[in-house]
PDB file of C-alpha atoms in Angstrom:
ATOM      1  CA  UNK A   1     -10.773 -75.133  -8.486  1.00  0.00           C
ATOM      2  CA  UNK A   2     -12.873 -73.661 -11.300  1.00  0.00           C
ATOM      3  CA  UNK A   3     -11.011 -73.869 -14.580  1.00  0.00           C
ATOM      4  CA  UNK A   4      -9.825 -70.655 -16.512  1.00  0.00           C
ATOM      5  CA  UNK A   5     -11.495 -68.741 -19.060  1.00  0.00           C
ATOM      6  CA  UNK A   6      -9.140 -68.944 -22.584  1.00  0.00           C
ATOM      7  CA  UNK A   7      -7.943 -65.594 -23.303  1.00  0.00           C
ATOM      8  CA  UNK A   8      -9.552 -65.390 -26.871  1.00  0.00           C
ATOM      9  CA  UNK A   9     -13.272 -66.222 -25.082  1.00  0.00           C
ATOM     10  CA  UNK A  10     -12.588 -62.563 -22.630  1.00  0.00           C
ATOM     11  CA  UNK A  11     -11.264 -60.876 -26.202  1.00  0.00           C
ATOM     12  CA  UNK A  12     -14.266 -61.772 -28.197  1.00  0.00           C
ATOM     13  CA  UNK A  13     -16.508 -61.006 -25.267  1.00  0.00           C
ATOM     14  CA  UNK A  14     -14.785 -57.768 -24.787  1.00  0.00           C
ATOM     15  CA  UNK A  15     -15.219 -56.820 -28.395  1.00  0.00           C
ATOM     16  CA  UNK A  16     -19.029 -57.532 -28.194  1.00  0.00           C
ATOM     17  CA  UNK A  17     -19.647 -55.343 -25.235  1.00  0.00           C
ATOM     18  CA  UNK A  18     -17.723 -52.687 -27.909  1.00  0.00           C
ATOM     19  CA  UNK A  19     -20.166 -53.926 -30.635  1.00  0.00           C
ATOM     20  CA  UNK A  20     -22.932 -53.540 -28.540  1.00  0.00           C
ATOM     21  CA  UNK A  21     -22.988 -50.263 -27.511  1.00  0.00           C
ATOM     22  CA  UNK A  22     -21.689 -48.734 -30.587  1.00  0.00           C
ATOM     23  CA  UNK A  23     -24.845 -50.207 -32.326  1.00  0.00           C
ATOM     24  CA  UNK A  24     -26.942 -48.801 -29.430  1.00  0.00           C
ATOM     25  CA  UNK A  25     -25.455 -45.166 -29.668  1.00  0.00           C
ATOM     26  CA  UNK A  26     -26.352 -45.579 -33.669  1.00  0.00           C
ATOM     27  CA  UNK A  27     -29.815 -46.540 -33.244  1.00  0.00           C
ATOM     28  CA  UNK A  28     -30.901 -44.715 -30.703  1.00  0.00           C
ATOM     29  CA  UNK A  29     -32.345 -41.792 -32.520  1.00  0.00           C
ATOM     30  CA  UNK A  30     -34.714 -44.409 -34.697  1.00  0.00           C
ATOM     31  CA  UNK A  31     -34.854 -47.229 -31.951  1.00  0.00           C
ATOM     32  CA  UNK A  32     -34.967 -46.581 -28.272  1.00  0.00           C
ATOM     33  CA  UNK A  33     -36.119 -49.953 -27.472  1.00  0.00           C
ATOM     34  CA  UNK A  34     -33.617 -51.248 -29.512  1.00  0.00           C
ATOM     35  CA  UNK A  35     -30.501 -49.617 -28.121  1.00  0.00           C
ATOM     36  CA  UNK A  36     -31.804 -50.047 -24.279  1.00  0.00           C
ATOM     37  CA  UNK A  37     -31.703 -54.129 -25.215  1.00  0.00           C
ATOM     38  CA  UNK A  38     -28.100 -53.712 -26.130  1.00  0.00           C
ATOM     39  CA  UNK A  39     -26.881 -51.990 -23.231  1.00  0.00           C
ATOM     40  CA  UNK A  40     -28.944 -55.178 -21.191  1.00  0.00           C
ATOM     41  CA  UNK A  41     -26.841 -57.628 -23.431  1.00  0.00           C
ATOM     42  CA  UNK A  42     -23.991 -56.039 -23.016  1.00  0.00           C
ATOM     43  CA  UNK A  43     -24.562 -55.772 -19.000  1.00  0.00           C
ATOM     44  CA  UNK A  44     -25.163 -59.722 -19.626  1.00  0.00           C
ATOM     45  CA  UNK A  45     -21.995 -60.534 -20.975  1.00  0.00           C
ATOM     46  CA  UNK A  46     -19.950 -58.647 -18.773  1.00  0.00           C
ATOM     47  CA  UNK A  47     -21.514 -60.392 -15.833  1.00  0.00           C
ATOM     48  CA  UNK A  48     -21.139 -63.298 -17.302  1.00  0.00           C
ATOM     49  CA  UNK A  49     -17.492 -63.207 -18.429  1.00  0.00           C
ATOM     50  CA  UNK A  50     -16.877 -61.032 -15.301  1.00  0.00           C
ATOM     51  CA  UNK A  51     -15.315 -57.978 -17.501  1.00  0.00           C
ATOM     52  CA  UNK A  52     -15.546 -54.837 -16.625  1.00  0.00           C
ATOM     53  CA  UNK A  53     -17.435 -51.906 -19.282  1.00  0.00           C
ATOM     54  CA  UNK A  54     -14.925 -49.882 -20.331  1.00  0.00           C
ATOM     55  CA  UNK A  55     -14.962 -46.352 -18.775  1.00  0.00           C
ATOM     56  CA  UNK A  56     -16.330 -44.416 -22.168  1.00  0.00           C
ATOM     57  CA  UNK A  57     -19.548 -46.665 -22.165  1.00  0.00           C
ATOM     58  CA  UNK A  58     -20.204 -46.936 -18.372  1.00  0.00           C
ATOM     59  CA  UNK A  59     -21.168 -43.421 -18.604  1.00  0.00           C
ATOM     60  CA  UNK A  60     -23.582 -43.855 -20.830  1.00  0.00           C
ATOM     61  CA  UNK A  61     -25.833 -45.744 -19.373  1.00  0.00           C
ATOM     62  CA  UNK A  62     -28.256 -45.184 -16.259  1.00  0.00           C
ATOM     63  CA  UNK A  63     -27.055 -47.381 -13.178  1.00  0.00           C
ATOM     64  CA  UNK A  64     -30.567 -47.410 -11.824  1.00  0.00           C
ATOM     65  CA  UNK A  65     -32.863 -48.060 -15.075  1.00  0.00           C
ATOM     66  CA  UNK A  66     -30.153 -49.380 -17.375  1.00  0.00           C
ATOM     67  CA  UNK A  67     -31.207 -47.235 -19.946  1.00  0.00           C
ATOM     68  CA  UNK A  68     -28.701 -45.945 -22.735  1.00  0.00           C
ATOM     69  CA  UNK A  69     -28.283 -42.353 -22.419  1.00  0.00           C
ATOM     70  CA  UNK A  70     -27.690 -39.950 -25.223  1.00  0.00           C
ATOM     71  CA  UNK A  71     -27.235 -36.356 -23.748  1.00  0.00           C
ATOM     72  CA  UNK A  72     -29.782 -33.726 -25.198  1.00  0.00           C
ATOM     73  CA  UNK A  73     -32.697 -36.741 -25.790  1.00  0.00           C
ATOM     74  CA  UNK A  74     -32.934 -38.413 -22.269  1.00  0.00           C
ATOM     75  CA  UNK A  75     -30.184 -37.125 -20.425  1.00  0.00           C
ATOM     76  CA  UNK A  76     -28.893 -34.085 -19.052  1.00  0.00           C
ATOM     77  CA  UNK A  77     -25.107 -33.566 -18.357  1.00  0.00           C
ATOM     78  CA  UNK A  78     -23.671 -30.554 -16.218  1.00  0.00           C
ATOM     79  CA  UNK A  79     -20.552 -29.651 -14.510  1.00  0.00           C
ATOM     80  CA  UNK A  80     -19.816 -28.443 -11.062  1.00  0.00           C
ATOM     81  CA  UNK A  81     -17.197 -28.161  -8.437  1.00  0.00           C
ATOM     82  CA  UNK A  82     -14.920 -31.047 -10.221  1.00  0.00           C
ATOM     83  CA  UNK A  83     -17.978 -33.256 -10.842  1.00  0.00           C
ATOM     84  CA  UNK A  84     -20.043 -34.562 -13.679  1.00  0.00           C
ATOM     85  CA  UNK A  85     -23.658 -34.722 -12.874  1.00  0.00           C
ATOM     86  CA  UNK A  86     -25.400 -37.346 -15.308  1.00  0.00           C
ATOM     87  CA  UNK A  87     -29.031 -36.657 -14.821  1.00  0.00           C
ATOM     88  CA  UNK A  88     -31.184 -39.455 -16.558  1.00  0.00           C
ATOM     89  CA  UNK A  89     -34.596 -37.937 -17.633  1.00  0.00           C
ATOM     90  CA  UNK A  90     -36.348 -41.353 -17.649  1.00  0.00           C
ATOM     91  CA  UNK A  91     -36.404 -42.405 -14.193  1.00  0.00           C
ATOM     92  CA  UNK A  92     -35.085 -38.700 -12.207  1.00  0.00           C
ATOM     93  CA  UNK A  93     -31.560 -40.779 -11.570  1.00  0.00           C
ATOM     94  CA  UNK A  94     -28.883 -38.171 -10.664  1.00  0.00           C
ATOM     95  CA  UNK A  95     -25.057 -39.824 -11.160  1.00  0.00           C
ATOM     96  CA  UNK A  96     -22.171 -38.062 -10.492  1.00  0.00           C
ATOM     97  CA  UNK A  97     -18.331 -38.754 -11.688  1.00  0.00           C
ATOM     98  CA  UNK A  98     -15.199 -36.776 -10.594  1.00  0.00           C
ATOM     99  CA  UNK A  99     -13.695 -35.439 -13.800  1.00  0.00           C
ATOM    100  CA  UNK A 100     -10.081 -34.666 -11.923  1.00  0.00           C
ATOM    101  CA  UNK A 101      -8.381 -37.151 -13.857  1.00  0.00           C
ATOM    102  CA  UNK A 102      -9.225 -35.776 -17.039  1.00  0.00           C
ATOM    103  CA  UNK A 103      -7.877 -32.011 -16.166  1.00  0.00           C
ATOM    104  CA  UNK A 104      -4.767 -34.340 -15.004  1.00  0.00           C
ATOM    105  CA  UNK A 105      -4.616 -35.971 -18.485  1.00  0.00           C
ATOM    106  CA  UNK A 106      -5.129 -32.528 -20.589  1.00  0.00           C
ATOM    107  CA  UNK A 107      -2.255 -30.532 -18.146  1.00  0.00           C
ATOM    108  CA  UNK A 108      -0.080 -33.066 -18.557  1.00  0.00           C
ATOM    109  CA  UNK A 109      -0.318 -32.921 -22.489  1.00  0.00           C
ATOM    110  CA  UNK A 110      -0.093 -29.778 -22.567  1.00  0.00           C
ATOM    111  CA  UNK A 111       3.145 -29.353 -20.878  1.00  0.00           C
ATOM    112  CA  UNK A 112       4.670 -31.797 -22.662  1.00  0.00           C
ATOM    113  CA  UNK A 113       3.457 -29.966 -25.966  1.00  0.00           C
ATOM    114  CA  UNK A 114       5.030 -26.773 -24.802  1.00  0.00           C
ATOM    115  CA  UNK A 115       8.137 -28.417 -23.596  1.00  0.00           C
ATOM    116  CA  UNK A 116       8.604 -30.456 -26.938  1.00  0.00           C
ATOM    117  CA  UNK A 117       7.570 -27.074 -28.918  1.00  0.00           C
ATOM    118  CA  UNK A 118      10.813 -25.294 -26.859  1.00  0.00           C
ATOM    119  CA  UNK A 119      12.885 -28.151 -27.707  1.00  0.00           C
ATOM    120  CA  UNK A 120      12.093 -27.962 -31.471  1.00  0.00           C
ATOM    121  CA  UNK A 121      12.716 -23.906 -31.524  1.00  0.00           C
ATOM    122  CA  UNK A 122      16.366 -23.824 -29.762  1.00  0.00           C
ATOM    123  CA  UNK A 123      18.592 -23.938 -32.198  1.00  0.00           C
ATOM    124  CA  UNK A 124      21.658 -27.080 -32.574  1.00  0.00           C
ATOM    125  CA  UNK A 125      24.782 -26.092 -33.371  1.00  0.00           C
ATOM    126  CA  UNK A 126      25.808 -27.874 -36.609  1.00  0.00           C
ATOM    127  CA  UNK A 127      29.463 -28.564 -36.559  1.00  0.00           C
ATOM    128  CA  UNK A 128      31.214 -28.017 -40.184  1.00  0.00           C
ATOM    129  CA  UNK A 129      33.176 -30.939 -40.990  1.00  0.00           C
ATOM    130  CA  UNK A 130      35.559 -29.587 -43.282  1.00  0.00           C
ATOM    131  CA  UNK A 131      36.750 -27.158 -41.014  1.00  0.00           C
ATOM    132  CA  UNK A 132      37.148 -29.464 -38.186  1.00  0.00           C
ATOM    133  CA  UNK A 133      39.023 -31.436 -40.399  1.00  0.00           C
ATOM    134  CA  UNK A 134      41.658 -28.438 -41.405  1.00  0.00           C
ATOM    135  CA  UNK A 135      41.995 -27.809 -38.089  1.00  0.00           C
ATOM    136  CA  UNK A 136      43.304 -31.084 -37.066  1.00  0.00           C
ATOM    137  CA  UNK A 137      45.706 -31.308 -39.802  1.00  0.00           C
ATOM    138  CA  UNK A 138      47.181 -28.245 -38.640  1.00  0.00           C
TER     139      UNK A 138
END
């Protein structure tokens, strides 16, 4: 039976991925190259450690050339019928995500806005002490 990864080897490797692609998203605008190597580093050490990319980064990156894609430079990103279409301009890649969960995520907060705004605008009756007291001396 293969022996268990410490949990402090899957944090750091977890932060790295992180690392990674926040240094590609910086230097993509001076180095392409550069910021294409760190999303292949990154895709290393998640295979490696067998972690998954978070869900932010995934989408930034082409499944089919591994590229890292910025939107307006080498990618193209449009909307339709509940679907985000990803459309990677280096290799002609189209990749589509559902975007459901997100309209879930933003009604849901903004019910509970409006129903904690309600709650802070009825008023609570504040009970006078001294009265109260008066009264039950009477």
């Amino acid at each position: 039976m293969p022996r268990r990864r410490p949990p402090w080897v899957i944090r750091i490797a977890r932060e790295r991925i992180d690392i990674l692609f926040q240094l590609a998203d910086k230097e993509f605008l001076k180095h392409p190259e550069r910021s294409h190597r760190y999303v292949e580093l990154a895709r290393r050490i998640s295979k490696k450690y067998n972690l998954r990319i978070p869900r932010k980064w995934k989408r930034r990156f082409c499944k089919s050339c591994y590229r890292f894609l910025k939107p307006g430079y080498n990618c193209r990103i449009r909307l339709s019928k509940g679907k985000i279409h990803y459309h990677c301009l280096e290799c002609g890649r189209i990749m589509r995500f559902p975007y459901i969960r997100e309209k879930k995520i933003r009604r849901r907060n903004k019910i509970e806005y409006h129903t904690l705004k309600k709650r802070a605008d009825e008023k609570i009756p504040i009970s006078n002490n001294s009265t109260d007291r008066e009264s039950r001396n009477q």
